[in-house]
XYZ file of C-alpha atoms in Angstrom:
689
model
C 9.853 22.811 24.454
C 8.884 25.036 27.403
C 6.542 27.068 25.195
C 5.077 23.886 23.777
C 4.472 22.463 27.244
C 2.623 25.645 28.175
C 0.534 25.157 25.027
C -0.580 21.726 26.198
C -1.061 22.788 29.823
C -3.830 25.133 28.687
C -5.918 22.235 27.416
C -4.775 19.454 29.732
C -7.649 19.806 32.216
C -10.231 19.774 29.416
C -8.769 16.541 27.999
C -8.554 14.997 31.470
C -12.294 15.465 31.844
C -12.783 13.202 28.814
C -10.199 10.440 29.328
C -9.475 10.803 33.059
C -6.558 12.550 34.755
C -4.801 9.206 35.155
C -4.612 8.860 31.342
C -2.867 12.150 30.534
C 0.906 12.067 30.974
C 3.342 14.976 30.760
C 6.151 13.556 32.907
C 9.527 13.032 31.232
C 9.596 9.257 31.746
C 6.327 8.613 29.921
C 7.186 11.072 27.178
C 10.568 9.417 26.621
C 8.889 6.019 26.266
C 6.787 7.435 23.437
C 9.592 9.381 21.749
C 10.611 6.505 19.457
C 9.241 3.557 17.517
C 11.011 0.637 15.790
C 12.911 3.000 13.453
C 15.956 5.209 14.040
C 13.884 8.385 14.476
C 13.386 9.979 17.891
C 11.245 12.997 18.852
C 9.804 13.996 22.215
C 6.047 14.661 22.525
C 4.635 17.201 24.947
C 2.116 14.730 26.305
C 0.788 11.194 25.987
C -2.960 10.594 26.063
C -4.298 7.090 26.652
C -7.809 6.231 25.548
C -10.232 3.884 27.264
C -12.997 3.967 24.653
C -13.373 4.898 20.997
C -16.040 7.461 21.905
C -13.255 9.553 23.475
C -11.291 10.035 20.249
C -13.488 12.615 18.554
C -13.904 15.033 21.493
C -10.171 14.930 22.261
C -9.231 15.575 18.632
C -11.698 18.485 18.516
C -9.883 20.089 21.463
C -6.495 19.568 19.802
C -7.825 21.015 16.548
C -9.350 24.062 18.240
C -6.052 24.796 19.970
C -3.881 23.887 16.956
C -1.978 21.176 18.811
C -0.489 18.498 16.513
C -0.931 14.830 17.343
C 0.351 11.394 16.382
C -1.926 8.324 16.569
C -0.091 5.273 17.901
C -0.684 1.821 19.326
C 2.052 -0.849 19.251
C 4.754 1.455 17.860
C 6.185 -1.210 15.522
C 6.581 1.337 12.711
C 9.889 0.959 10.878
C 9.997 4.322 9.096
C 9.554 6.833 11.925
C 5.834 7.259 11.405
C 5.062 7.331 15.140
C 7.495 10.130 15.985
C 6.103 13.444 17.264
C 8.208 15.743 15.100
C 6.329 18.885 16.157
C 5.817 17.904 19.770
C 2.134 17.899 20.547
C 0.397 14.778 21.792
C 0.885 11.098 21.162
C -2.521 9.415 21.202
C -2.157 5.901 22.623
C -4.961 3.827 21.066
C -3.703 0.398 22.128
C -6.491 -0.206 24.674
C -9.159 0.143 21.979
C -9.122 -3.553 21.194
C -12.712 -4.702 21.006
C -13.880 -7.107 18.314
C -17.499 -6.150 17.663
C -18.616 -8.712 15.174
C -17.522 -11.739 13.171
C -20.026 -12.335 10.371
C -19.202 -15.597 8.594
C -22.277 -15.383 6.381
C -21.219 -12.091 4.794
C -17.530 -12.690 5.485
C -16.496 -9.620 7.426
C -15.344 -8.649 10.898
C -15.796 -5.327 12.689
C -12.967 -4.314 15.008
C -11.567 -1.333 16.869
C -8.284 0.185 15.777
C -6.254 -1.241 18.672
C -7.062 -4.904 18.017
C -3.808 -6.832 17.612
C -3.616 -8.647 14.281
C -2.841 -12.018 15.895
C -5.710 -11.630 18.369
C -8.090 -11.224 15.455
C -6.586 -14.254 13.726
C -7.058 -16.354 16.868
C -10.701 -15.346 17.211
C -11.421 -15.926 13.536
C -9.835 -19.379 13.664
C -12.490 -20.460 16.181
C -15.042 -19.957 13.393
C -12.876 -21.453 10.648
C -11.819 -18.112 9.133
C -8.742 -15.908 8.775
C -7.772 -12.325 7.898
C -5.275 -12.311 5.031
C -2.735 -9.557 5.924
C -0.123 -11.133 8.196
C 2.844 -8.787 8.739
C 5.841 -10.205 10.580
C 4.876 -7.986 13.529
C 1.364 -9.441 13.719
C 1.813 -10.720 17.270
C 1.954 -7.109 18.467
C 0.968 -4.747 15.622
C -2.599 -3.496 15.499
C -5.236 -3.251 12.800
C -5.162 0.551 12.928
C -1.415 0.561 12.317
C -1.746 -2.070 9.593
C -4.279 0.157 7.823
C -2.080 3.227 8.238
C 0.868 1.482 6.578
C -1.091 -0.697 4.123
C 0.647 -3.688 5.713
C 1.236 -6.856 3.770
C 3.046 -9.975 4.890
C 3.735 -13.363 3.297
C 0.102 -14.102 2.428
C -0.390 -10.898 0.451
C 1.208 -12.644 -2.543
C -2.085 -14.471 -3.040
C -4.614 -12.443 -1.048
C -3.424 -8.853 -1.386
C -2.330 -6.202 1.091
C -4.468 -4.432 3.683
C -5.925 -2.263 0.896
C -7.464 -5.341 -0.719
C -8.948 -6.554 2.563
C -10.568 -3.424 4.016
C -14.275 -3.004 3.289
C -15.198 0.057 5.334
C -13.636 2.486 7.805
C -15.018 4.738 10.495
C -12.534 7.547 10.855
C -12.036 10.672 12.936
C -10.906 13.576 10.772
C -8.266 16.114 11.873
C -11.156 18.430 12.780
C -12.597 15.720 15.050
C -15.552 14.802 12.850
C -16.602 11.162 12.563
C -16.961 9.894 8.988
C -17.603 6.463 7.434
C -15.792 5.565 4.207
C -16.697 2.418 2.268
C -15.113 0.793 -0.761
C -18.644 0.468 -2.161
C -19.296 4.220 -1.977
C -19.886 5.739 -5.420
C -17.340 8.250 -6.569
C -13.571 8.482 -5.995
C -12.198 5.747 -3.749
C -11.754 7.660 -0.483
C -11.507 4.477 1.590
C -8.685 3.254 -0.646
C -6.920 6.603 -0.371
C -7.096 6.488 3.443
C -5.406 3.061 3.585
C -1.658 3.671 3.661
C -1.977 7.360 4.567
C 0.102 6.795 7.741
C -2.216 8.683 10.070
C -1.836 11.925 8.126
C -5.554 12.129 7.215
C -6.905 11.289 10.656
C -7.508 8.279 12.888
C -9.080 4.918 12.146
C -11.733 4.367 14.784
C -13.308 1.118 13.565
C -12.706 -1.117 10.566
C -14.824 -3.586 8.615
C -12.451 -6.235 7.295
C -12.829 -8.976 4.707
C -12.430 -12.445 6.203
C -11.884 -15.728 4.366
C -12.563 -19.403 5.163
C -9.521 -21.284 6.359
C -8.344 -23.472 3.481
C -9.136 -27.156 3.651
C -5.650 -28.038 2.482
C -2.510 -26.245 3.631
C 0.893 -27.542 2.636
C 4.163 -25.932 3.731
C 7.733 -26.708 2.754
C 11.183 -25.214 3.199
C 13.823 -25.543 0.521
C 17.518 -24.929 1.194
C 19.933 -23.631 -1.435
C 23.649 -23.005 -1.637
C 23.102 -19.283 -2.120
C 20.377 -16.639 -2.057
C 20.647 -16.086 -5.816
C 19.476 -19.650 -6.499
C 16.460 -19.219 -4.235
C 15.440 -15.972 -5.977
C 15.823 -17.589 -9.414
C 13.557 -20.383 -8.175
C 10.894 -17.899 -7.132
C 10.841 -16.322 -10.582
C 10.428 -19.736 -12.217
C 7.647 -20.793 -9.834
C 5.587 -17.707 -10.668
C 6.375 -17.980 -14.383
C 5.008 -21.535 -14.297
C 1.585 -20.066 -13.492
C 1.632 -21.181 -9.859
C 0.295 -18.836 -7.158
C 1.504 -19.949 -3.750
C 0.017 -18.588 -0.554
C 3.543 -17.476 0.340
C 7.071 -17.458 -1.114
C 9.596 -16.169 1.430
C 13.366 -16.149 0.952
C 16.133 -15.582 3.504
C 19.924 -15.663 3.347
C 22.515 -17.477 5.443
C 22.973 -14.782 8.101
C 19.216 -14.500 8.700
C 18.909 -18.281 8.734
C 21.721 -18.650 11.259
C 20.276 -16.018 13.565
C 16.742 -17.453 13.435
C 17.898 -21.040 13.910
C 20.087 -20.122 16.870
C 17.205 -18.322 18.507
C 14.674 -21.128 17.951
C 16.884 -24.204 18.194
C 15.952 -25.326 14.680
C 18.509 -27.284 12.670
C 19.285 -26.790 8.984
C 21.841 -28.124 6.473
C 25.228 -26.634 7.284
C 26.027 -26.092 3.624
C 22.856 -24.057 3.101
C 23.359 -20.447 2.074
C 19.674 -19.605 1.814
C 16.190 -20.899 2.530
C 12.897 -20.554 0.701
C 9.614 -21.012 2.573
C 6.833 -22.197 0.276
C 3.181 -22.505 1.211
C 0.211 -23.614 -0.873
C -3.455 -23.680 0.044
C -6.651 -24.793 -1.616
C -9.636 -27.089 -1.507
C -8.266 -30.115 -3.351
C -5.572 -32.280 -1.800
C -4.609 -33.790 -5.148
C -4.303 -30.369 -6.781
C -2.137 -28.955 -3.982
C 0.005 -32.088 -3.966
C 0.494 -31.793 -7.715
C 1.482 -28.126 -7.434
C 3.962 -28.850 -4.664
C 5.578 -31.583 -6.759
C 6.007 -29.094 -9.603
C 7.612 -26.654 -7.203
C 9.915 -29.353 -5.832
C 11.082 -30.088 -9.378
C 11.765 -26.387 -10.009
C 13.759 -26.242 -6.775
C 15.754 -29.324 -7.786
C 16.490 -27.757 -11.165
C 18.074 -24.846 -9.297
C 20.287 -27.133 -7.198
C 18.186 -27.295 -4.063
C 20.195 -28.929 -1.255
C 17.237 -30.120 0.765
C 13.442 -29.932 0.413
C 11.475 -30.547 3.607
C 7.689 -30.860 3.849
C 5.815 -30.091 7.035
C 4.082 -33.241 8.209
C 1.961 -31.579 10.897
C 0.759 -28.240 12.228
C 3.681 -28.269 14.654
C 6.162 -28.757 11.799
C 4.514 -25.931 9.852
C 4.859 -23.651 12.874
C 8.563 -24.520 13.135
C 9.113 -23.571 9.514
C 7.335 -20.249 9.961
C 9.232 -19.582 13.183
C 12.411 -19.586 11.089
C 11.045 -16.895 8.762
C 9.076 -14.744 11.199
C 11.733 -15.035 13.868
C 14.465 -13.739 11.582
C 14.051 -10.016 12.290
C 14.003 -10.285 16.107
C 16.885 -12.738 15.849
C 18.871 -10.230 13.787
C 18.124 -7.601 16.424
C 19.994 -9.765 18.941
C 23.184 -9.622 16.873
C 23.682 -5.875 17.336
C 22.123 -2.965 19.245
C 20.388 -1.610 16.131
C 18.858 -2.853 12.867
C 17.961 -0.741 9.845
C 15.257 -2.527 7.874
C 14.893 -1.313 4.313
C 11.702 -1.959 2.391
C 12.351 -1.400 -1.298
C 10.276 -3.205 -3.877
C 11.000 -4.035 -7.522
C 9.190 -5.888 -10.282
C 9.699 -9.548 -9.454
C 11.918 -10.342 -12.497
C 14.311 -7.608 -11.353
C 14.928 -9.271 -7.981
C 18.220 -10.945 -9.024
C 19.573 -7.595 -10.277
C 18.360 -5.845 -7.117
C 19.994 -8.463 -4.914
C 23.306 -8.084 -6.768
C 23.315 -4.312 -6.384
C 22.313 -4.376 -2.728
C 25.028 -6.873 -1.850
C 27.568 -4.627 -3.575
C 26.302 -1.623 -1.597
C 26.560 -3.498 1.710
C 30.063 -4.686 0.850
C 31.210 -1.227 -0.285
C 30.208 0.316 3.021
C 31.731 -2.582 5.037
C 28.470 -3.489 6.754
C 26.700 -6.693 7.771
C 23.160 -7.409 6.650
C 20.745 -10.281 6.579
C 18.392 -10.530 3.610
C 14.700 -11.295 3.896
C 12.398 -11.216 0.895
C 8.681 -11.368 0.249
C 10.131 -12.814 -2.902
C 6.884 -13.593 -4.673
C 5.985 -9.920 -4.964
C 9.448 -8.377 -5.236
C 9.629 -6.852 -1.740
C 13.149 -6.787 -0.241
C 14.074 -6.383 3.418
C 17.829 -5.998 3.880
C 18.360 -5.937 7.666
C 21.545 -3.970 8.310
C 22.906 -4.496 11.817
C 24.969 -1.785 13.524
C 25.576 0.175 16.712
C 24.223 3.731 16.574
C 26.730 4.748 19.257
C 29.351 4.372 16.530
C 28.756 7.625 14.637
C 30.857 6.650 11.621
C 29.162 3.266 11.248
C 25.736 4.894 11.584
C 26.652 7.351 8.831
C 27.593 4.447 6.533
C 24.365 2.638 7.362
C 22.221 5.631 6.459
C 24.132 6.171 3.243
C 23.795 2.498 2.312
C 20.079 2.625 3.041
C 19.596 5.540 0.659
C 21.678 3.838 -2.031
C 19.516 0.721 -1.724
C 16.369 2.793 -2.275
C 17.948 4.482 -5.294
C 18.856 1.087 -6.738
C 15.245 -0.065 -6.382
C 13.982 3.067 -8.157
C 16.388 2.547 -11.051
C 15.096 -1.025 -11.420
C 11.544 0.284 -12.001
C 10.686 -0.201 -8.355
C 9.664 1.890 -5.380
C 11.066 2.946 -2.004
C 8.469 1.088 0.071
C 6.451 -2.066 -0.314
C 4.718 -2.129 3.059
C 6.567 -0.131 5.762
C 5.554 3.285 4.503
C 7.578 6.472 4.082
C 7.261 8.137 7.486
C 10.299 10.310 8.191
C 13.171 8.113 7.158
C 12.239 7.798 3.463
C 10.728 11.248 3.123
C 13.774 12.609 1.305
C 13.649 9.650 -1.100
C 10.214 10.713 -2.342
C 11.897 13.371 -4.521
C 13.980 10.618 -6.136
C 10.798 8.774 -7.058
C 8.331 11.541 -7.974
C 8.622 14.806 -9.863
C 7.747 18.180 -8.316
C 4.237 18.337 -9.760
C 3.356 14.920 -8.376
C 4.715 15.852 -4.945
C 2.646 19.036 -5.112
C -0.452 16.894 -5.715
C 0.429 14.881 -2.596
C 0.806 18.129 -0.638
C -2.540 19.297 -1.909
C -4.234 16.064 -0.849
C -2.737 16.353 2.628
C -3.931 19.960 2.789
C -7.411 18.910 1.672
C -7.776 16.452 4.538
C -5.787 18.403 7.128
C -5.680 22.171 6.457
C -3.920 22.972 9.754
C -1.314 20.192 9.326
C -2.063 18.666 12.741
C -2.515 14.943 11.975
C 0.910 13.279 12.111
C 2.598 16.281 10.457
C 5.815 16.287 8.428
C 5.491 12.683 7.294
C 5.615 11.180 3.783
C 6.089 14.417 1.789
C 9.514 16.151 1.664
C 9.720 19.372 3.694
C 11.861 22.493 3.260
C 14.789 21.110 5.287
C 15.068 17.978 3.127
C 17.586 17.918 0.302
C 15.507 17.978 -2.855
C 16.606 16.311 -6.062
C 15.200 15.467 -9.463
C 13.662 12.001 -9.963
C 16.293 9.360 -10.670
C 14.461 7.996 -13.673
C 12.250 9.646 -16.235
C 8.746 9.890 -14.825
C 7.187 9.843 -18.287
C 8.209 7.683 -21.192
C 8.254 9.193 -24.666
C 4.696 9.585 -25.836
C 3.235 9.164 -29.255
C 1.991 11.912 -31.492
C -1.646 11.362 -30.516
C -0.943 11.726 -26.786
C 1.137 14.872 -27.330
C -1.643 16.355 -29.447
C -4.134 15.724 -26.635
C -1.825 17.290 -24.046
C -1.349 20.399 -26.162
C -5.101 20.699 -26.663
C -5.714 20.559 -22.906
C -3.013 23.181 -22.306
C -4.774 25.459 -24.792
C -8.131 24.915 -23.117
C -6.611 25.688 -19.731
C -5.153 28.970 -21.004
C -8.443 29.994 -22.564
C -10.736 28.678 -19.803
C -12.602 26.188 -22.007
C -14.470 23.580 -19.982
C -14.088 20.001 -21.176
C -16.459 17.059 -21.291
C -14.482 13.826 -21.086
C -17.332 11.963 -22.701
C -15.394 8.961 -23.966
C -15.459 7.641 -20.425
C -18.510 5.545 -21.171
C -18.898 1.896 -20.287
C -21.694 1.476 -22.797
C -24.313 1.368 -20.082
C -27.728 1.352 -21.774
C -29.099 4.866 -21.992
C -26.037 6.524 -20.467
C -23.717 9.050 -21.999
C -21.740 11.385 -19.787
C -22.884 14.516 -21.622
C -26.495 13.433 -21.063
C -26.030 13.920 -17.337
C -25.812 17.703 -17.763
C -26.912 18.765 -21.236
C -27.143 22.429 -20.234
C -23.514 22.809 -19.139
C -21.450 24.843 -21.586
C -18.420 22.677 -22.334
C -16.708 21.029 -25.273
C -16.171 17.340 -25.711
C -12.551 16.230 -26.021
C -11.836 14.176 -29.116
C -9.290 11.466 -29.710
C -9.369 9.520 -26.450
C -10.382 6.302 -28.195
C -7.393 6.637 -30.498
C -5.070 6.256 -27.503
C -5.224 2.476 -27.657
C -1.656 1.221 -27.760
C 0.019 -1.365 -25.531
C 3.053 0.425 -24.095
C 4.732 -2.266 -21.977
C 3.722 -5.931 -21.803
C 5.952 -7.491 -19.131
C 5.107 -11.174 -19.388
C 7.582 -12.201 -16.694
C 6.128 -9.670 -14.242
C 2.486 -10.398 -15.145
C 1.826 -6.699 -15.827
C 0.789 -4.629 -18.799
C 0.777 -0.874 -19.381
C -1.779 0.379 -21.881
C -3.209 3.597 -23.188
C -6.690 3.804 -21.745
C -8.585 4.309 -24.979
C -8.182 0.602 -25.659
C -11.391 -1.331 -25.157
C -11.628 -3.893 -22.384
C -12.734 -6.536 -24.882
C -9.849 -5.801 -27.259
C -7.277 -5.937 -24.471
C -8.616 -9.264 -23.235
C -8.478 -10.619 -26.770
C -4.860 -9.515 -27.244
C -3.788 -11.123 -23.964
C -5.191 -14.581 -24.724
C -2.431 -15.845 -27.075
C 0.106 -15.295 -24.289
C -2.014 -17.124 -21.719
C -2.933 -14.078 -19.634
C -6.269 -12.826 -18.388
C -7.637 -9.519 -17.179
C -9.463 -10.151 -13.929
C -12.559 -8.038 -14.683
C -15.925 -9.002 -16.186
C -16.432 -9.091 -19.952
C -17.768 -5.700 -20.961
C -17.745 -3.094 -23.676
C -16.221 0.341 -23.367
C -12.697 1.587 -22.808
C -10.262 0.783 -20.054
C -10.283 4.458 -19.090
C -14.048 4.356 -18.814
C -13.921 1.259 -16.638
C -11.507 2.954 -14.232
C -13.224 6.336 -14.210
C -16.715 4.953 -13.596
C -15.655 2.047 -11.342
C -18.334 0.033 -13.116
C -16.642 -3.136 -11.903
C -15.185 -2.986 -8.375
C -12.558 -5.537 -9.461
C -10.624 -2.794 -11.253
C -9.384 -1.335 -7.957
C -7.571 -4.606 -7.183
C -5.692 -4.914 -10.484
C -4.857 -1.251 -11.157
C -1.200 -0.763 -10.173
C -0.337 2.540 -11.778
C -1.716 5.397 -13.855
C -0.615 8.492 -15.722
C -3.128 11.309 -15.565
C -3.381 14.482 -17.578
C -4.387 17.316 -15.273
C -6.598 20.196 -16.434
C -3.569 22.527 -16.602
C -1.897 20.230 -19.141
C 0.702 18.668 -16.865
C 1.035 14.912 -16.515
C 1.539 13.063 -13.219
C 2.384 9.405 -12.782
C 1.256 7.441 -9.738
C 2.039 3.859 -8.787
C 3.940 1.682 -11.241
C 4.556 -1.931 -12.157
C 5.371 -3.303 -8.701
C 2.719 -5.468 -7.064
C 3.095 -3.505 -3.808
C 3.773 0.187 -3.367
C 3.445 2.075 -0.066
C 5.280 5.225 -1.184
C 2.970 8.217 -0.997
C -0.797 8.513 -1.195
C -2.694 5.986 -3.277
C -3.901 8.364 -5.972
C -4.083 5.495 -8.442
C -6.989 4.001 -6.522
C -8.545 7.438 -5.889
C -9.062 7.721 -9.649
C -11.396 4.717 -9.572
C -14.877 6.223 -9.691
C -13.675 9.805 -10.277
C -15.649 10.121 -13.536
C -12.918 12.153 -15.205
C -13.394 15.028 -12.778
C -9.783 14.941 -11.514
C -7.972 14.329 -14.795
C -7.803 12.311 -17.995
C -6.336 8.859 -17.372
C -3.781 8.488 -20.164
C -2.276 5.122 -19.260
C -2.970 2.312 -16.822
C -0.642 -0.381 -15.522
C -2.577 -3.545 -14.728
C -1.840 -6.777 -12.906
C -2.563 -9.815 -15.037
C -3.657 -13.292 -14.034
C -2.219 -16.542 -15.452
C -5.606 -18.218 -15.134
C -9.172 -17.261 -15.915
C -11.779 -16.629 -13.234
C -15.484 -16.192 -13.711
C -16.455 -12.612 -12.950
C -20.152 -11.721 -12.815
C -21.155 -8.708 -14.880
C -22.299 -5.935 -12.531
C -25.948 -4.954 -12.779
C -24.883 -1.571 -14.099
C -23.549 -3.376 -17.179
C -26.311 -5.946 -17.524
C -28.400 -5.130 -20.564
C -31.242 -7.164 -19.151
C -31.401 -5.192 -15.892
C -32.082 -1.607 -14.995
C -28.910 0.428 -15.577
C -27.266 1.765 -12.449
C -24.772 4.445 -13.347
C -22.705 4.284 -10.143
C -22.636 8.077 -10.302
C -21.924 10.119 -7.192
C -23.014 13.277 -5.490
C -19.873 15.079 -4.320
C -19.347 15.348 -0.592
C -17.064 17.781 1.230
C -13.960 15.576 0.782
C -14.657 15.205 -2.940
C -14.895 18.982 -3.291
C -11.651 19.549 -1.410
C -9.893 17.041 -3.659
C -11.438 18.544 -6.791
C -9.768 21.816 -5.809
C -6.410 20.017 -5.691
C -6.655 18.494 -9.163
C -8.925 20.949 -10.944
C -9.336 24.265 -9.077
C -10.949 25.875 -12.132
C -13.559 23.092 -12.478
C -12.627 22.624 -16.135
C -13.089 18.833 -16.416
C -16.626 17.419 -16.436
C -17.751 20.581 -14.632
C -21.371 19.545 -14.085
C -20.328 17.044 -11.439
C -19.194 19.796 -9.055
C -21.273 22.711 -10.284
C -24.229 22.025 -7.979
């Protein structure tokens, strides 16, 4: 640490000239205060730098970059996976004072905020105008927008309105080199803004954010249902969703969590209750919401609900939510430490996940309260312990890993919204194969060549114990897919460049090969023949398809089962829709993808869970990539139980001038191209200029 301190001393005066000497701390006390977050991880930084204005971020980062000093962006420090820990020393950048709300535009429905704005502060300001911001993590009273973006935070309302990813419109970021860049979801080309969300500060720092805001609903109805056991409440959740109902929130909690929260808040509950389910509906029609709530009450009664209480006022609603949102801090009062796991499984697998997790907790002789974002399959077992007891701490860590493994084996993931950070880093090798992890490493390298921005997070490092994935990363493929893979392997060996021309959305006058007729490459045949439905999970509202299937054909095949694909009616293949991003709606329903890389290997990203915060969001990066990063073999899509009217984008409107949504590669695109396709073998004209 002495050498490291000398490293920072060389640049301390230069940084002080930017932020002020009073805002640079190297004393032990201040460094200790920033050596931990809400997780179990601890690491001492060399210095803490506090910022008084967002204009200071870039020049400070440029100094750190020039001198190769690593840094960790931080504000509230509510991270539950060790993401705020300074593993390589360096500087912790305290951004909490950067809390200005620049604009609330109710006409265009967006707000512009600095990274340090507390989530609840934004909600309070928006409420004055009759609006709200959908992501509402349990930590929203203290967590900041920058942190929420870094972790792709969710919360109860994300069941209906999506996670942070679905509610970010544009970001102004500071890269690890200190450059200021704006990324927008409407930018043509690969979805860089979507990739940045959930990157845990490893690609740089969010400076400002443009966020989607929504009108407060006219009708809001909240209820709490009590059950004899947690299993009955989870079964109820599955039946509510299967009935085609989409609540604003469906939150389950067990007896221990209920007891702790009630004791802390003074709220009473039935003494024979073993679990509680918080249910919230919103909408514009009082009669419609009332009818939906009655249906839910009947489903609860069918599953032996002990008591079903409606909120009769805003104060009653707040009491109900105090039970749920007060559960974690209440659990923290029962013991010195709490390990909060964050696994996620497909919603129908929740009962099986609950059974396995309870067995794990019992086997290791531990106590845990269970909290669930039950509507989207996200589990939060809160294991209470005392880290001063070395043996108990060992059992807690082992149980935590076993819980994550159980989620993986149930087709789930290791994180729904808390991220990977340090504490789940080793679990990434249980979820992804080596090639996929290498892609993640390459993406990190593309954004941060010197490994300075929050280093050693997310991706396993040399000191981690590596293992093979717990479940097969690729299901058995058909003859047509294997033939395609072998053809690409041959082309890679022989250096043949490939035109992935089937990625056409039937835009008038457009064919991919027409964009560069002089480029010497061969078209790949057979993509349209990859048109099978691989996995139609009706209970989970998801479907996995080969991407040669046409959008129209897939919609047609879903109708008899009462499901809808939430994209406009259009011609062309599903792969073409994703690759060209012809409809922006695709980024919201695409949950997972298998891609065939130019070297013939196949990587799988995402999956069939509605939330997934494990690793970089490559699935969304593929949207708008025009086949330049790989051939999208399969796509896992979220289905809707009801039909919505989606306008056909101008680019697909035969009556309008075609807009190809094509892109001119920027520096980030070129760096990423080198990760996926260093030989520029796929659609080479895009990057040949």
